[in-house]
Coordinates of C-alpha atoms and ligand atoms in Angstrom, one line a residue:
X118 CA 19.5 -14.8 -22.4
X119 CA 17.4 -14.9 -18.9
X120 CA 20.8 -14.9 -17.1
X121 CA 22.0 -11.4 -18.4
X122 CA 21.2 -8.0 -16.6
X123 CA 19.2 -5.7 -18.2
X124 CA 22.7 -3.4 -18.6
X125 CA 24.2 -6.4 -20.3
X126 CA 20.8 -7.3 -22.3
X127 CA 21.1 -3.4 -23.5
X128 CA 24.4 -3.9 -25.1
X129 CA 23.6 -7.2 -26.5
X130 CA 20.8 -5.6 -28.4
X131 CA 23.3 -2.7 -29.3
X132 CA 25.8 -5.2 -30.6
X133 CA 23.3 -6.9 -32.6
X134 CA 23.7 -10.3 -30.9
X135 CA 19.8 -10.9 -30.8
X136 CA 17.1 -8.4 -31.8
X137 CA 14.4 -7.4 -29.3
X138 CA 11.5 -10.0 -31.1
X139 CA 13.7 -12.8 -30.0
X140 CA 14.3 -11.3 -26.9
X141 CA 10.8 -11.0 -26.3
X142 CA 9.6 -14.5 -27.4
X143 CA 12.7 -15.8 -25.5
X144 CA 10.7 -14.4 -22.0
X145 CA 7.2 -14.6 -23.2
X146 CA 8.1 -18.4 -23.5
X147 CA 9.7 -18.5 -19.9
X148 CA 6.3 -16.6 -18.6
X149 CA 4.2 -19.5 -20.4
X150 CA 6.4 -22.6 -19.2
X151 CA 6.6 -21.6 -15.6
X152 CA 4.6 -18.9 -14.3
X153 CA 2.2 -21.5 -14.0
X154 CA 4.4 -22.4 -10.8
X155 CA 4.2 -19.1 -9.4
X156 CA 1.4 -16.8 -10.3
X157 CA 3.5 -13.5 -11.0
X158 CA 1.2 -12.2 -13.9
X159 CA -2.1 -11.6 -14.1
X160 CA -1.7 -10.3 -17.3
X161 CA 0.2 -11.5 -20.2
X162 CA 0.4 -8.9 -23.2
X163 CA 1.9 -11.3 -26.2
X164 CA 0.6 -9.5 -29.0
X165 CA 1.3 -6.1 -28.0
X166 CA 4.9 -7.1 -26.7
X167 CA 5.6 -8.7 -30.3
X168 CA 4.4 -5.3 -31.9
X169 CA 6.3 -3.1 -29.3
X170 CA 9.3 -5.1 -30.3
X171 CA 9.4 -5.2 -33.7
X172 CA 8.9 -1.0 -33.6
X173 CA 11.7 -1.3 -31.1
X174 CA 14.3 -3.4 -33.5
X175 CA 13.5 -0.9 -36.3
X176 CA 14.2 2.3 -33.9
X177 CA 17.7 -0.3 -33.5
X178 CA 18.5 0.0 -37.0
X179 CA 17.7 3.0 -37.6
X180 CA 20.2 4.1 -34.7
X181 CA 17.5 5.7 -32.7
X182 CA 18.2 3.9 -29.9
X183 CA 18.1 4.3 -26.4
X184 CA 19.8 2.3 -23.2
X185 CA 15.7 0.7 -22.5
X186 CA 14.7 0.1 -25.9
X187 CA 14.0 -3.3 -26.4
X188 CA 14.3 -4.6 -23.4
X189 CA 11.1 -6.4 -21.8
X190 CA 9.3 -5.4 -19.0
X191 CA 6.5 -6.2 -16.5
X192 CA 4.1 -3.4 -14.8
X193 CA 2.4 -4.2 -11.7
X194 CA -1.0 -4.0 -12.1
X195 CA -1.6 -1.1 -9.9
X196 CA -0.6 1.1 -13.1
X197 CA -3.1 2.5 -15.6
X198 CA -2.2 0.4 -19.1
X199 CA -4.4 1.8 -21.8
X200 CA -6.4 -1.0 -23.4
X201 CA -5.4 -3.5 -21.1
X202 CA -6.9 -5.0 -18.2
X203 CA -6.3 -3.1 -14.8
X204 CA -7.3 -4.9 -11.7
X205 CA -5.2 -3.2 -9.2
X206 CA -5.6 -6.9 -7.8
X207 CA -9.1 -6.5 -7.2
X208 CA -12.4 -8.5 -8.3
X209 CA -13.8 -4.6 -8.2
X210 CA -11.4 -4.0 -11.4
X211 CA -11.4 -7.1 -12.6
X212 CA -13.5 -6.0 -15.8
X213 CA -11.6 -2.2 -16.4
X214 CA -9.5 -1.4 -19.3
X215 CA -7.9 1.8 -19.1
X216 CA -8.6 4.2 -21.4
X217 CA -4.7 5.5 -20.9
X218 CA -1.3 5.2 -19.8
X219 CA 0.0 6.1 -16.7
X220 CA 3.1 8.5 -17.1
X221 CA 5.1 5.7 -15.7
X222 CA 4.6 3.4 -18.1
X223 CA 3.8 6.1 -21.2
X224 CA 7.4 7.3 -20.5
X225 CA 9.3 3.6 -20.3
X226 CA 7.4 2.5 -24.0
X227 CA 8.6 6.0 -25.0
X228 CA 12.1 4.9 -24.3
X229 CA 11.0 1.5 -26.2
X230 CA 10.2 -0.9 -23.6
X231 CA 8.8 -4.0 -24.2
X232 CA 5.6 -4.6 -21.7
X233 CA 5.3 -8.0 -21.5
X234 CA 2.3 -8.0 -18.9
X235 CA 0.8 -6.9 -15.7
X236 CA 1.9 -8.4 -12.6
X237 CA -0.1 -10.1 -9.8
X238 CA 0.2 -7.8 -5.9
X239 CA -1.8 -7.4 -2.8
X240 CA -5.6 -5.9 -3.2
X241 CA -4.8 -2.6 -4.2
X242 CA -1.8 -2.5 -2.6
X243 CA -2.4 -3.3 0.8
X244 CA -1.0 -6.3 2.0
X245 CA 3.0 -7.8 2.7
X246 CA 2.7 -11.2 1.6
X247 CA 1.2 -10.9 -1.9
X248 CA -1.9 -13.2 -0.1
X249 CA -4.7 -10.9 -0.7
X250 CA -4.8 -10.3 -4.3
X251 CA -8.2 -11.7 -6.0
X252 CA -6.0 -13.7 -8.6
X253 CA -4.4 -15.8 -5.6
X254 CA -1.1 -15.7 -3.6
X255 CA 1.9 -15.8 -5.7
X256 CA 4.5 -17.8 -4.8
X257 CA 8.1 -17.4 -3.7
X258 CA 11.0 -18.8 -6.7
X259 CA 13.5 -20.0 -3.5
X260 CA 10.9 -21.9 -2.2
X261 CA 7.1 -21.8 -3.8
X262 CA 5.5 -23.1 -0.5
X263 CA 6.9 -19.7 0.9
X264 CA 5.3 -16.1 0.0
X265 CA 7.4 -13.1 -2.2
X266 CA 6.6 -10.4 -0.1
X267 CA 3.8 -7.9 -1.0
X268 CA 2.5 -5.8 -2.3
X269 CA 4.7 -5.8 -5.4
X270 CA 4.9 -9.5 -5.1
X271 CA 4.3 -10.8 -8.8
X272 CA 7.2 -7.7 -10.0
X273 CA 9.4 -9.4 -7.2
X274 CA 8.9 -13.1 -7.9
X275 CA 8.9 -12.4 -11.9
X276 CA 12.4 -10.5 -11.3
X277 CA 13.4 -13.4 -9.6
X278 CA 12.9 -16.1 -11.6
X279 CA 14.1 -14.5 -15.0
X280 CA 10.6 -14.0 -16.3
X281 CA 11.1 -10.6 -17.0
X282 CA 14.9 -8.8 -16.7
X283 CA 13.0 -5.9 -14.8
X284 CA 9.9 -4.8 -13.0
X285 CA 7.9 -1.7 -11.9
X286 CA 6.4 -1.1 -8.3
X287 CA 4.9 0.4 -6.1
X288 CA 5.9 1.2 -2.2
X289 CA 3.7 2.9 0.1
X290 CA 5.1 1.6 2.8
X291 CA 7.3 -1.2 1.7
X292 CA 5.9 -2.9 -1.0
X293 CA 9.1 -2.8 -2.9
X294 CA 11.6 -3.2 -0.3
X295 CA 10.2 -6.0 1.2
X296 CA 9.2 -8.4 -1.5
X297 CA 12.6 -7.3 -3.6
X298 CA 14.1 -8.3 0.2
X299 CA 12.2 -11.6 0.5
X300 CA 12.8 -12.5 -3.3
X301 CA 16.5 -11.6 -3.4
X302 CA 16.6 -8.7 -6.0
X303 CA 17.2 -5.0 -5.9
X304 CA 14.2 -2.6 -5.6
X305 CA 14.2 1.0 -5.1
X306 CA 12.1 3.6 -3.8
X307 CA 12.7 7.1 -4.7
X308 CA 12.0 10.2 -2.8
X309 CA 8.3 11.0 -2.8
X310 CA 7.3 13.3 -6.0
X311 CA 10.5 11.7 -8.2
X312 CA 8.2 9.6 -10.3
X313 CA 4.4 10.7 -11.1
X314 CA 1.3 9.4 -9.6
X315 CA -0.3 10.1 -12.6
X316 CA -2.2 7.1 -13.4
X317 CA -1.1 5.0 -10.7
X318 CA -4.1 3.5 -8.7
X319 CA -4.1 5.4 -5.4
X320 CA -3.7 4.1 -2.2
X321 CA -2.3 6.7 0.1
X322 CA -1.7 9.6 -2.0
X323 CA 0.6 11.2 0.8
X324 CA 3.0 8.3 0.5
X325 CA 2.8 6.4 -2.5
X326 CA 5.7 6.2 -4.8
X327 CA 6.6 3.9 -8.1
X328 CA 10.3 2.6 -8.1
X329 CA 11.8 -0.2 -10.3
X330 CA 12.7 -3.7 -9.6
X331 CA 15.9 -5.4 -10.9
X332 CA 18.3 -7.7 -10.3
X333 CA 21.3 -5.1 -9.9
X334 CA 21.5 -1.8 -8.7
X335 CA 22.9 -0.7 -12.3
X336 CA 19.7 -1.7 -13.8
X337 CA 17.8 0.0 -11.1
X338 CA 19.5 3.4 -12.4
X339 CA 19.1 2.6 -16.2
X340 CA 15.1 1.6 -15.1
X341 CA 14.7 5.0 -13.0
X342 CA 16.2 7.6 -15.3
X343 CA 13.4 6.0 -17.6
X344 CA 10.9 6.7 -15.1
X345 CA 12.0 9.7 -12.9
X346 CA 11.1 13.3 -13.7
X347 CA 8.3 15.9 -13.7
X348 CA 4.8 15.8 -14.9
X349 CA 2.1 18.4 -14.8
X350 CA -0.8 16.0 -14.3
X351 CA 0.9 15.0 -10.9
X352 CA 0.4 18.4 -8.5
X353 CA 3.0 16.6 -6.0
X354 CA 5.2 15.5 -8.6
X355 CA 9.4 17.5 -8.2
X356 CA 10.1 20.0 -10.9
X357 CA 13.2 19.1 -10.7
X358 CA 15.8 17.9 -12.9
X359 CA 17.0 13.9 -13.1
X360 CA 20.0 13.4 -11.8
X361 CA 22.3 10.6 -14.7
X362 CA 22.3 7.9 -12.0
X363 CA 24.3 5.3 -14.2
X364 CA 27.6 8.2 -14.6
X365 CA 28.4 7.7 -10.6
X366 CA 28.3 4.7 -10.4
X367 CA 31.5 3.5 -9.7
X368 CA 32.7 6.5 -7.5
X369 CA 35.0 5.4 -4.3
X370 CA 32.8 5.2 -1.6
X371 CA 35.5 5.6 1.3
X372 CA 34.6 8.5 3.6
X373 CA 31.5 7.7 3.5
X374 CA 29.5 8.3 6.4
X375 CA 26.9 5.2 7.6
X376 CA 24.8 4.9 10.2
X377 CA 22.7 2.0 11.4
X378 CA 20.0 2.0 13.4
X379 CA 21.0 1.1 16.6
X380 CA 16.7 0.7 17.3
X381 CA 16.2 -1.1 14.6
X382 CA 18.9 -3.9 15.1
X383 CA 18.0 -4.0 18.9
X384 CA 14.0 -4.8 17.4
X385 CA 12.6 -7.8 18.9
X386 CA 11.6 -10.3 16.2
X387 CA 14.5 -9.5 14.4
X388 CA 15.7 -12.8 12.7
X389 CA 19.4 -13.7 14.0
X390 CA 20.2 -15.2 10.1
X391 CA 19.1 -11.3 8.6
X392 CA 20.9 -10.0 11.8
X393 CA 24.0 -11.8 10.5
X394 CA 23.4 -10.5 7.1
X395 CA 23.2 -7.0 7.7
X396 CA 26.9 -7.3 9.5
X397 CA 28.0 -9.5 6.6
X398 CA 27.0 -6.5 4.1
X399 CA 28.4 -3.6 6.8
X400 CA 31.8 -5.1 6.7
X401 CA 31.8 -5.0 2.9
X402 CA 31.4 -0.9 3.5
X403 CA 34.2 -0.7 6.3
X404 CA 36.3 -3.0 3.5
X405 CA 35.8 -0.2 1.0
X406 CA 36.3 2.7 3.1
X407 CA 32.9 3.5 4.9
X408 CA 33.0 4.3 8.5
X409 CA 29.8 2.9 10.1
X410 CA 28.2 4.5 13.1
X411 CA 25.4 3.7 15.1
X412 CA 22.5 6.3 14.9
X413 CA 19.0 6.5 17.0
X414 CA 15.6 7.3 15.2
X415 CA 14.2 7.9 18.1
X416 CA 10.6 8.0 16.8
X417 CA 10.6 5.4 14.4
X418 CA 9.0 2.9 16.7
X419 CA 5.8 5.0 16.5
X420 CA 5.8 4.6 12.3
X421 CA 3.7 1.2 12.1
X422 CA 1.2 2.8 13.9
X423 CA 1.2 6.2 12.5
X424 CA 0.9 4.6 9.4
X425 CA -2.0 2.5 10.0
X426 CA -3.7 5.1 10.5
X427 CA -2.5 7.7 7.7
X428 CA -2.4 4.8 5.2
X429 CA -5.9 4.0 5.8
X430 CA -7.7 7.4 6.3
X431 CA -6.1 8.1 2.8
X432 CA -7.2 4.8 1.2
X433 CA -10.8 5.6 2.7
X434 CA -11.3 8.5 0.9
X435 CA -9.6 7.5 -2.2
X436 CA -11.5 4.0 -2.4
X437 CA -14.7 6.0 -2.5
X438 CA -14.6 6.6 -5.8
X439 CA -15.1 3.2 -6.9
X440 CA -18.9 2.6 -6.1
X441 CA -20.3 0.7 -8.9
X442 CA -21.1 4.1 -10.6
X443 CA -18.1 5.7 -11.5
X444 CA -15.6 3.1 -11.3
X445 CA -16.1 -0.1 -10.9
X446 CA -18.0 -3.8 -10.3
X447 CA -21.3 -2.9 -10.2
X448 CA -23.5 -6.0 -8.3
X449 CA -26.7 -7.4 -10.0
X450 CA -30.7 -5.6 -9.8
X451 CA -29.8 -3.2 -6.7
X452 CA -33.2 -1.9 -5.1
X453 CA -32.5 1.3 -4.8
X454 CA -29.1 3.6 -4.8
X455 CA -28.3 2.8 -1.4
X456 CA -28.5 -1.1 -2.2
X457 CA -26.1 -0.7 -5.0
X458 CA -23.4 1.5 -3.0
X459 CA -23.6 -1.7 -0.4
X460 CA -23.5 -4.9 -2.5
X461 CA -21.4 -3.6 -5.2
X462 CA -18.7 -2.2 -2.8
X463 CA -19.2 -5.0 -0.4
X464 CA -19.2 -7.6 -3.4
X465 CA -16.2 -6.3 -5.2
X466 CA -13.6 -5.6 -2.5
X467 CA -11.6 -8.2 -0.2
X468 CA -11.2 -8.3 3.5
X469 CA -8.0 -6.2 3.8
X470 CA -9.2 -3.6 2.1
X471 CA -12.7 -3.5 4.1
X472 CA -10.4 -3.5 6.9
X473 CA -8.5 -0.4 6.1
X474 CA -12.3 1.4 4.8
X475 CA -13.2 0.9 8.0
X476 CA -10.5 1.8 10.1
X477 CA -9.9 5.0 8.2
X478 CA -13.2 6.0 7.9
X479 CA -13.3 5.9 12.1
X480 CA -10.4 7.8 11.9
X481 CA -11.4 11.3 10.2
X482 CA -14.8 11.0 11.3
X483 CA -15.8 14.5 13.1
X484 CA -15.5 12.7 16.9
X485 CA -11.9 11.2 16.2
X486 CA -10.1 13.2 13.6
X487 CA -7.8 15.1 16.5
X488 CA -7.4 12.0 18.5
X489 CA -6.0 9.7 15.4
X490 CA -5.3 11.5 12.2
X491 CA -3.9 14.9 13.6
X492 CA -2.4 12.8 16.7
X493 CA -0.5 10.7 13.7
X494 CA 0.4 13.6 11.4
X495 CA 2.1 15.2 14.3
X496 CA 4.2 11.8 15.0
X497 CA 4.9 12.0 11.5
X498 CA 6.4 15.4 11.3
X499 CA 8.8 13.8 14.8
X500 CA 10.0 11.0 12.5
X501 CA 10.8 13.3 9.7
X502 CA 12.6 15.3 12.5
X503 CA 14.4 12.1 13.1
X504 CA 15.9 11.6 9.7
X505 CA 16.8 14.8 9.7
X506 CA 19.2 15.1 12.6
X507 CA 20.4 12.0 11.4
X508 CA 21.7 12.9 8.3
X509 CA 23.1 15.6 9.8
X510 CA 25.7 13.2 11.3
X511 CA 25.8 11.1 8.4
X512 CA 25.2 10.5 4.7
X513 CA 22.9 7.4 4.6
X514 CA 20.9 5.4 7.2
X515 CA 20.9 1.3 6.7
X516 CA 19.0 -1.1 8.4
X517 CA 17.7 -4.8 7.2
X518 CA 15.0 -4.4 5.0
X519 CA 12.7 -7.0 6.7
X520 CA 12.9 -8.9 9.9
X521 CA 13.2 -11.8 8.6
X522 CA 13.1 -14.2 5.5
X523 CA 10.1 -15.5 3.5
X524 CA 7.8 -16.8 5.8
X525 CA 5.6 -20.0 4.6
X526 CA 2.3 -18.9 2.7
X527 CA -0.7 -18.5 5.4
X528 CA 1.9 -18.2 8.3
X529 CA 0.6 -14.5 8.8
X530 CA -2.7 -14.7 7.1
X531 CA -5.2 -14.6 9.9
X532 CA -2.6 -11.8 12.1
X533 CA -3.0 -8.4 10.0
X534 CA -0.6 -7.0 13.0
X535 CA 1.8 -9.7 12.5
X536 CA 1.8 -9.0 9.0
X537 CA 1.9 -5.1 9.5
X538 CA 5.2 -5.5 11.5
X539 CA 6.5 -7.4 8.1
X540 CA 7.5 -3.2 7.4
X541 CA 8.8 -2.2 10.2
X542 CA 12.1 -1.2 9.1
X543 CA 10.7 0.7 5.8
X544 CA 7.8 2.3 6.7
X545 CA 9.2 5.2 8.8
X546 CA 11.2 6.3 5.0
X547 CA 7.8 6.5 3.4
X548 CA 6.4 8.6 6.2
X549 CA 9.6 11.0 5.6
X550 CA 9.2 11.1 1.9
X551 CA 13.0 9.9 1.9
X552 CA 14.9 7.5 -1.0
X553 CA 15.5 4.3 -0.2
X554 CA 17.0 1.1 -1.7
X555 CA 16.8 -2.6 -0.9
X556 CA 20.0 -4.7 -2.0
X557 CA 20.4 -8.5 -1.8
X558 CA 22.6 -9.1 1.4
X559 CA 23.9 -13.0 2.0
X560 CA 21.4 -15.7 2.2
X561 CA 19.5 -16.7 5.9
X562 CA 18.7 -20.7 6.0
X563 CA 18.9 -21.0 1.7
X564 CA 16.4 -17.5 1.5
X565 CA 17.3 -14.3 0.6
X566 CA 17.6 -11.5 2.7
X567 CA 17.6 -7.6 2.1
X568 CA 19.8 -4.8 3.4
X569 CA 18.2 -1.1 3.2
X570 CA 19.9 2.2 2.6
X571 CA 17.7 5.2 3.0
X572 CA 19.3 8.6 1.7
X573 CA 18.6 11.8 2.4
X574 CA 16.1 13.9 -0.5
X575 CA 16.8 13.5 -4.2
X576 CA 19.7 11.5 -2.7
X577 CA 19.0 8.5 -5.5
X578 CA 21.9 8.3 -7.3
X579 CA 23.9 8.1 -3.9
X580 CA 22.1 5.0 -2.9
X581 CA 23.0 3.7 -6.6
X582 CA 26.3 4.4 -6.0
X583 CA 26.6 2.7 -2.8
X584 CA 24.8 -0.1 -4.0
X585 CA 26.7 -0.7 -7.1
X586 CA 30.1 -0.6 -5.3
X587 CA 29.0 -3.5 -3.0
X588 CA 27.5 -5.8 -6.2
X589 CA 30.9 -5.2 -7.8
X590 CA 32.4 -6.9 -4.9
X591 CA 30.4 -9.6 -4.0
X592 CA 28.2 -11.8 -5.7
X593 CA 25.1 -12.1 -3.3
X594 CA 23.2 -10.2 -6.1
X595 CA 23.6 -12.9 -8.3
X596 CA 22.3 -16.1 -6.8
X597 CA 19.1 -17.3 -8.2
X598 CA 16.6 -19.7 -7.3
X599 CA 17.2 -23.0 -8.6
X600 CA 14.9 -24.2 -11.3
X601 CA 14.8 -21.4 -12.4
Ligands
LIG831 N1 2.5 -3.6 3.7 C1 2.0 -2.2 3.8 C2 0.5 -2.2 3.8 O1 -0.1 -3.2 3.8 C3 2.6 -1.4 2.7 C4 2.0 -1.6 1.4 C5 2.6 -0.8 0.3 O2 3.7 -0.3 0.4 N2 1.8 -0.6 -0.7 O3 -0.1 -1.2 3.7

């Protein structure tokens, strides 16, 4: 059952070829015999899942059903799960239960998902390599001395290895292209204010977006119509209709206009294999009518920095709140107030994330905020400029997802700048507020690679399309890691 799609696991439940229970213990099984490998979970939710899919089997019977209900699913632990543990990866959270659901999830056990757990990531989302989490590195299925990608790594590697037929994520400024690049699955990002923050730990509110991760791009569609769509409780969130992803589909793509990025492909560090790959993936376009162009972002090689210092100036201020007070580990017999601000914060975050406190708090302090967080906001606005001229010229943008494959764990660990450059090719797409997708492209060396189509606004069910029409053609979507 862990080899079908979530499309074909939906009509299997339709047809009445297996109910969602067995469904559920059939995963819940593979989560206890080899997660042990690879760390994707830090929670696992058996009892709940059983209940969730017994109510789903009757709303079956009963004809009641939707496309998602039934099928199981992960959350990565960055989302708000009400009476379950939520440690956003962090020893700060390691105690918290939410008291409620984020809209996210609320809205996919509406539809009658089946959460079957929580998945490991980066400390509150910050990281590219799944290293930094408090619950330890999780580890690549293609090769388990290698890393997933980050921060959505546990979604990744549990997509991956059939744990789970479909993930949530998170990407602020990768952290679902990447790791769905470096795992070989598909992960999506939608245009900022598609999905609702509400209930999502935040990171950097100006960027942060959920998205699902699948193995296809089909079950990327089914996943985000579940997810998409306006919420009150989310100020930034579209009010905006969702657009029925799965009915285009399977439109012709010739005509279409692509343009790669000629800066991008020139990068240095840019792995010949993924090089190779990318071409591999652009000649399936030109087979199927696309015309490919080459396009200049002329900006974009100021996003890593822009973003490291956005990124963290927003984290600063949105990490304050957890202080030992009103959220989170509180440390042991402080002296006074001041003590307890100090040891709890200092006791329950990691390095990464002192890192980015620091670094944003230098840069919106009175001396610095024109120099860094005005001087970035400005580059910001350039890069949106950017995107915008391109897509006057043509109707999506692709690049590799990553520079290269999964790199062995620790490789980068002791390099945050190494490891920043791990998003060099997604962050600009986050700083525009633009949709983009991440689609398995040929394997580099055995490891999978990622090819990434950004689309213009609310351009989602574009980038499904396009996606789609390559996995009907070629079968690069479908290789798995052996074992299993
Ligand atoms: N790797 C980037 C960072 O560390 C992006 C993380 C993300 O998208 N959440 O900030």
């Amino acid at each position: 059952m862990h080899d079908k799609t979530l499309a074909q696991l939906s009509a299997g439940l339709a047809a009445g070829e297996f109910s969602s229970v067995e469904l559920t213990r059939h995963f819940l099984d593979r989560i206890a015999s080899l997660d042990g490998k690879l760390n994707s979970f830090i929670t696992v939710t058996e009892a709940q899942a059983l209940a969730q899919a017994e109510a789903a089997d009757a709303r079956i019977a009963a004809g009641e059903a939707g496309p998602l209900t039934g099928i199981p699913l992960a959350h990565k632990d960055i989302f708000c799960t009400r009476d379950v543990r939520t440690s956003c990866g962090s020893f700060m959270l390691d105690n918290f239960v939410s008291p409620y659901d984020a809209t996210v999830v609320s809205r996919l056990a509406q539809a009658g998902m089946v959460m079957l757990g929580k998945t490991n990531m980066d400390e509150f989302a910050m990281g590219s390599s799944n290293e930094t989490s408090y619950y330890g590195p999780v580890r690549n299925p293609w090769d388990t001395e290698r890393v997933p990608g980050g921060s959505s790594g546990g979604s990744a590697t549990a997509v991956a290895a059939r744990l789970v037929p479909a993930a949530t994520g998170t990407d602020t400024g990768g952290s679902i292209r990447q790791p769905a690049a470096l795992s070989g699955i598909t992960g999506l990002k939608p245009t900022y204010g598609r999905c609702s923050r509400w209930g999502m730990i935040a990171f950097a509110s100006s960027l942060d977006q959920a998205g699902p991760m699948t193995r296809t791009a089909e079950d990327a569609a089914l996943l985000l119509a579940g997810m998409a769509g306006f919420d009150e409780r989310d100020s930034t969130s579209a009010e905006r209709p969702v657009d029925d992803y799965r009915a285009g589909l399977d439109r012709p793509i010739d005509g279409l206009k692509v343009g790669l990025v000629r800066e991008f492909m020139q990068q240095e560090g840019l792995d010949a294999g993924v090089a190779k790959a990318t071409e591999a993936v652009l000649e399936e376009l030109k087979r199927q009518g696309a015309e490919v162009v080459e396009i200049s972002l002329p900006n974009a090689h100021l996003s890593v920095p822009a973003y490291y210092v956005v990124a963290p100036a927003e984290c600063s201020s949105n990490l304050s709140r957890f202080d030992g007070v009103r959220f989170g580990h509180r440390c042991e017999d402080p002296k006074d107030l001041q003590d307890l601000y100090e040891r709890s914060r200092s006791e329950g975050f990691g390095a990464e994330v002192k890192r980015r406190i620091l670094i944003g708090t230098y840069a919106l302090s009175a001396g610095y905020y024109d120099a860094y967080y005005l001087k970035a906001q400005q580059v910001r606005q350039l890069i949106a400029e950017d995107f915008r001229r391109a897509f006057e010229q043509v109707d999506l943008v692709v690049s590799p997802t990553a520079p290269d494959v999964a790199f062995p764990l620790g490789a980068k660990a002791d390099d945050p700048v190494a490891m920043y450059l791990q998003d060099i090719y997604t962050i600009a797409v986050n700083l525009a507020g633009l949709p983009a997708i991440s689609i398995p492209a040929p394997l580099a060396d055995g490891l999978p690679t990622g090819f990434q189509m950004i689309g213009n606004h609310f351009e989602e069910a574009r980038l499904l399309n396009v996606a789609h029409r390559i996995q009907r053609e070629t079968d690069w979507h479908q290789q798995a890691p052996e074992g299993f």
